[in-house]
C-alpha cells in the first residue's frame, strides 16, 4: 500500500483558523526529526490564519513526557487544542513499546478528560530514515498533518458547543 503524503491536503476543506490559539508540546529526543515536525506544524497553523503569538510551544525531554506537558498546557494556557509532537525509533530493547503504549494511552485519556482536542503527532518508526521521510522528506511532514487535524478538530468542537 502506498504511503499517503502527510503534507497533502485540500486547503478548501480546512476551516479558517484566525482567532484560534494552539499549544504545541514537542519532545527533544530525536530532535533532528521532532524539530522538523515543529517547523511544519507552526508553518501550517500560520498559513491557515493562526497568529504567531497564539502558538505556545513547550519542549520536553522525550515522547513519554508529552502527556503530562499536554495536560499542563490544557490547565495553564487557554488553548483551542494541543498538538503533541514526538518521534520514537525502535531500538534493541522493549523501551520503544513502553513509550509508544504510554503516550498513546496518555493522549487518548487527555482527549477524554478535557474539552479540547489533543493531536497525536508522534512518529513511531523502525529506523531514523523512516522518521526523516515523514519529517519533511519523501512522505511529507507529520507536523503539517497534525496542525491540519488540530484546526479541523478545534473548529468541530466550537461548532458543536454552540
Ligand atoms: C529513553 C528513550 C528511548 C530509549 N527512546 C526514545 C525515543 O526513541 N523517542 C523519545 O521521544 N524518547 C525516547 N526515550 C526517552 C523517554 O521518552 C523519556 O524521556 C525517558 O524515559 C524519561 O527518562
PDB file of N, CA and C in Angstrom, residues 5-45:
ATOM      1  N   UNK A   5       1.030  11.019   1.346  1.00  0.00           N
ATOM      2  CA  UNK A   5       1.916  12.126   1.680  1.00  0.00           C
ATOM      3  C   UNK A   5       1.266  12.956   2.787  1.00  0.00           C
ATOM      4  N   UNK A   6       1.990  13.080   3.894  1.00  0.00           N
ATOM      5  CA  UNK A   6       1.418  13.695   5.095  1.00  0.00           C
ATOM      6  C   UNK A   6       1.168  15.194   4.940  1.00  0.00           C
ATOM      7  N   UNK A   7       1.776  15.780   3.914  1.00  0.00           N
ATOM      8  CA  UNK A   7       1.601  17.226   3.704  1.00  0.00           C
ATOM      9  C   UNK A   7       0.550  17.539   2.651  1.00  0.00           C
ATOM     10  N   UNK A   8      -0.026  16.502   2.051  1.00  0.00           N
ATOM     11  CA  UNK A   8      -1.053  16.720   1.024  1.00  0.00           C
ATOM     12  C   UNK A   8      -2.430  16.824   1.665  1.00  0.00           C
ATOM     13  N   UNK A   9      -3.087  17.928   1.438  1.00  0.00           N
ATOM     14  CA  UNK A   9      -4.470  18.071   1.908  1.00  0.00           C
ATOM     15  C   UNK A   9      -5.155  19.114   1.046  1.00  0.00           C
ATOM     16  N   UNK A  10      -6.473  19.077   1.065  1.00  0.00           N
ATOM     17  CA  UNK A  10      -7.247  20.026   0.277  1.00  0.00           C
ATOM     18  C   UNK A  10      -7.483  21.274   1.127  1.00  0.00           C
ATOM     19  N   UNK A  11      -6.839  22.411   0.788  1.00  0.00           N
ATOM     20  CA  UNK A  11      -6.982  23.611   1.622  1.00  0.00           C
ATOM     21  C   UNK A  11      -8.426  24.083   1.721  1.00  0.00           C
ATOM     22  N   UNK A  12      -9.246  23.728   0.737  1.00  0.00           N
ATOM     23  CA  UNK A  12     -10.659  24.147   0.783  1.00  0.00           C
ATOM     24  C   UNK A  12     -11.427  23.441   1.903  1.00  0.00           C
ATOM     25  N   UNK A  13     -10.859  22.345   2.407  1.00  0.00           N
ATOM     26  CA  UNK A  13     -11.544  21.600   3.473  1.00  0.00           C
ATOM     27  C   UNK A  13     -11.073  22.013   4.866  1.00  0.00           C
ATOM     28  N   UNK A  14     -10.165  23.014   4.910  1.00  0.00           N
ATOM     29  CA  UNK A  14      -9.642  23.459   6.217  1.00  0.00           C
ATOM     30  C   UNK A  14     -10.374  24.740   6.631  1.00  0.00           C
ATOM     31  N   UNK A  15     -10.976  24.754   7.808  1.00  0.00           N
ATOM     32  CA  UNK A  15     -11.642  25.981   8.257  1.00  0.00           C
ATOM     33  C   UNK A  15     -10.619  27.099   8.488  1.00  0.00           C
ATOM     34  N   UNK A  16     -11.093  28.330   8.459  1.00  0.00           N
ATOM     35  CA  UNK A  16     -10.241  29.476   8.775  1.00  0.00           C
ATOM     36  C   UNK A  16      -9.871  29.400  10.258  1.00  0.00           C
ATOM     37  N   UNK A  17      -8.581  29.466  10.549  1.00  0.00           N
ATOM     38  CA  UNK A  17      -8.130  29.291  11.942  1.00  0.00           C
ATOM     39  C   UNK A  17      -7.790  30.615  12.619  1.00  0.00           C
ATOM     40  N   UNK A  18      -8.127  31.745  11.964  1.00  0.00           N
ATOM     41  CA  UNK A  18      -7.802  33.019  12.616  1.00  0.00           C
ATOM     42  C   UNK A  18      -8.643  33.143  13.889  1.00  0.00           C
ATOM     43  N   UNK A  19      -7.990  33.608  14.958  1.00  0.00           N
ATOM     44  CA  UNK A  19      -8.660  33.697  16.262  1.00  0.00           C
ATOM     45  C   UNK A  19      -8.472  32.447  17.106  1.00  0.00           C
ATOM     46  N   UNK A  20      -7.938  31.392  16.507  1.00  0.00           N
ATOM     47  CA  UNK A  20      -7.688  30.185  17.303  1.00  0.00           C
ATOM     48  C   UNK A  20      -6.319  30.280  17.976  1.00  0.00           C
ATOM     49  N   UNK A  21      -6.179  29.534  19.080  1.00  0.00           N
ATOM     50  CA  UNK A  21      -4.926  29.540  19.855  1.00  0.00           C
ATOM     51  C   UNK A  21      -4.552  28.081  20.144  1.00  0.00           C
ATOM     52  N   UNK A  22      -3.309  27.733  19.829  1.00  0.00           N
ATOM     53  CA  UNK A  22      -2.891  26.335  19.994  1.00  0.00           C
ATOM     54  C   UNK A  22      -1.633  26.220  20.846  1.00  0.00           C
ATOM     55  N   UNK A  23      -1.579  25.141  21.619  1.00  0.00           N
ATOM     56  CA  UNK A  23      -0.353  24.756  22.307  1.00  0.00           C
ATOM     57  C   UNK A  23       0.329  23.662  21.502  1.00  0.00           C
ATOM     58  N   UNK A  24       1.639  23.687  21.506  1.00  0.00           N
ATOM     59  CA  UNK A  24       2.404  22.585  20.905  1.00  0.00           C
ATOM     60  C   UNK A  24       3.377  22.088  21.963  1.00  0.00           C
ATOM     61  N   UNK A  25       3.321  20.783  22.263  1.00  0.00           N
ATOM     62  CA  UNK A  25       4.347  20.185  23.120  1.00  0.00           C
ATOM     63  C   UNK A  25       5.202  19.292  22.228  1.00  0.00           C
ATOM     64  N   UNK A  26       6.508  19.490  22.331  1.00  0.00           N
ATOM     65  CA  UNK A  26       7.412  18.778  21.424  1.00  0.00           C
ATOM     66  C   UNK A  26       8.538  18.108  22.207  1.00  0.00           C
ATOM     67  N   UNK A  27       8.772  16.838  21.905  1.00  0.00           N
ATOM     68  CA  UNK A  27       9.853  16.089  22.561  1.00  0.00           C
ATOM     69  C   UNK A  27      11.178  16.391  21.866  1.00  0.00           C
ATOM     70  N   UNK A  28      12.223  16.586  22.678  1.00  0.00           N
ATOM     71  CA  UNK A  28      13.546  16.881  22.104  1.00  0.00           C
ATOM     72  C   UNK A  28      14.366  15.624  21.816  1.00  0.00           C
ATOM     73  N   UNK A  29      13.866  14.459  22.240  1.00  0.00           N
ATOM     74  CA  UNK A  29      14.549  13.195  21.881  1.00  0.00           C
ATOM     75  C   UNK A  29      14.386  13.030  20.361  1.00  0.00           C
ATOM     76  N   UNK A  30      15.435  12.663  19.644  1.00  0.00           N
ATOM     77  CA  UNK A  30      15.402  12.620  18.165  1.00  0.00           C
ATOM     78  C   UNK A  30      15.051  14.005  17.608  1.00  0.00           C
ATOM     79  N   UNK A  31      15.734  15.025  18.111  1.00  0.00           N
ATOM     80  CA  UNK A  31      15.376  16.403  17.777  1.00  0.00           C
ATOM     81  C   UNK A  31      15.533  16.734  16.284  1.00  0.00           C
ATOM     82  N   UNK A  32      16.425  16.029  15.608  1.00  0.00           N
ATOM     83  CA  UNK A  32      16.583  16.250  14.161  1.00  0.00           C
ATOM     84  C   UNK A  32      15.222  16.042  13.468  1.00  0.00           C
ATOM     85  N   UNK A  33      14.478  15.092  13.993  1.00  0.00           N
ATOM     86  CA  UNK A  33      13.152  14.783  13.443  1.00  0.00           C
ATOM     87  C   UNK A  33      12.091  15.697  14.058  1.00  0.00           C
ATOM     88  N   UNK A  34      12.058  15.765  15.384  1.00  0.00           N
ATOM     89  CA  UNK A  34      10.924  16.445  16.036  1.00  0.00           C
ATOM     90  C   UNK A  34      10.923  17.961  15.798  1.00  0.00           C
ATOM     91  N   UNK A  35      12.121  18.550  15.640  1.00  0.00           N
ATOM     92  CA  UNK A  35      12.139  19.990  15.380  1.00  0.00           C
ATOM     93  C   UNK A  35      11.665  20.288  13.951  1.00  0.00           C
ATOM     94  N   UNK A  36      11.841  19.329  13.054  1.00  0.00           N
ATOM     95  CA  UNK A  36      11.278  19.470  11.700  1.00  0.00           C
ATOM     96  C   UNK A  36       9.749  19.345  11.747  1.00  0.00           C
ATOM     97  N   UNK A  37       9.260  18.467  12.630  1.00  0.00           N
ATOM     98  CA  UNK A  37       7.804  18.364  12.812  1.00  0.00           C
ATOM     99  C   UNK A  37       7.245  19.675  13.358  1.00  0.00           C
ATOM    100  N   UNK A  38       7.969  20.242  14.322  1.00  0.00           N
ATOM    101  CA  UNK A  38       7.547  21.516  14.921  1.00  0.00           C
ATOM    102  C   UNK A  38       7.488  22.615  13.860  1.00  0.00           C
ATOM    103  N   UNK A  39       8.513  22.682  13.042  1.00  0.00           N
ATOM    104  CA  UNK A  39       8.582  23.683  11.979  1.00  0.00           C
ATOM    105  C   UNK A  39       7.365  23.550  11.044  1.00  0.00           C
ATOM    106  N   UNK A  40       7.064  22.311  10.664  1.00  0.00           N
ATOM    107  CA  UNK A  40       5.919  22.065   9.781  1.00  0.00           C
ATOM    108  C   UNK A  40       4.608  22.467  10.435  1.00  0.00           C
ATOM    109  N   UNK A  41       4.444  22.104  11.702  1.00  0.00           N
ATOM    110  CA  UNK A  41       3.183  22.403  12.405  1.00  0.00           C
ATOM    111  C   UNK A  41       2.972  23.910  12.526  1.00  0.00           C
ATOM    112  N   UNK A  42       4.029  24.628  12.925  1.00  0.00           N
ATOM    113  CA  UNK A  42       3.898  26.086  13.107  1.00  0.00           C
ATOM    114  C   UNK A  42       3.566  26.752  11.765  1.00  0.00           C
ATOM    115  N   UNK A  43       4.316  26.378  10.721  1.00  0.00           N
ATOM    116  CA  UNK A  43       4.072  26.998   9.402  1.00  0.00           C
ATOM    117  C   UNK A  43       2.644  26.727   8.921  1.00  0.00           C
ATOM    118  N   UNK A  44       2.147  25.519   9.159  1.00  0.00           N
ATOM    119  CA  UNK A  44       0.795  25.178   8.695  1.00  0.00           C
ATOM    120  C   UNK A  44      -0.257  25.961   9.478  1.00  0.00           C
ATOM    121  N   UNK A  45      -0.066  26.088  10.795  1.00  0.00           N
ATOM    122  CA  UNK A  45      -1.023  26.875  11.594  1.00  0.00           C
ATOM    123  C   UNK A  45      -1.070  28.320  11.096  1.00  0.00           C
TER     124      UNK A  45
END
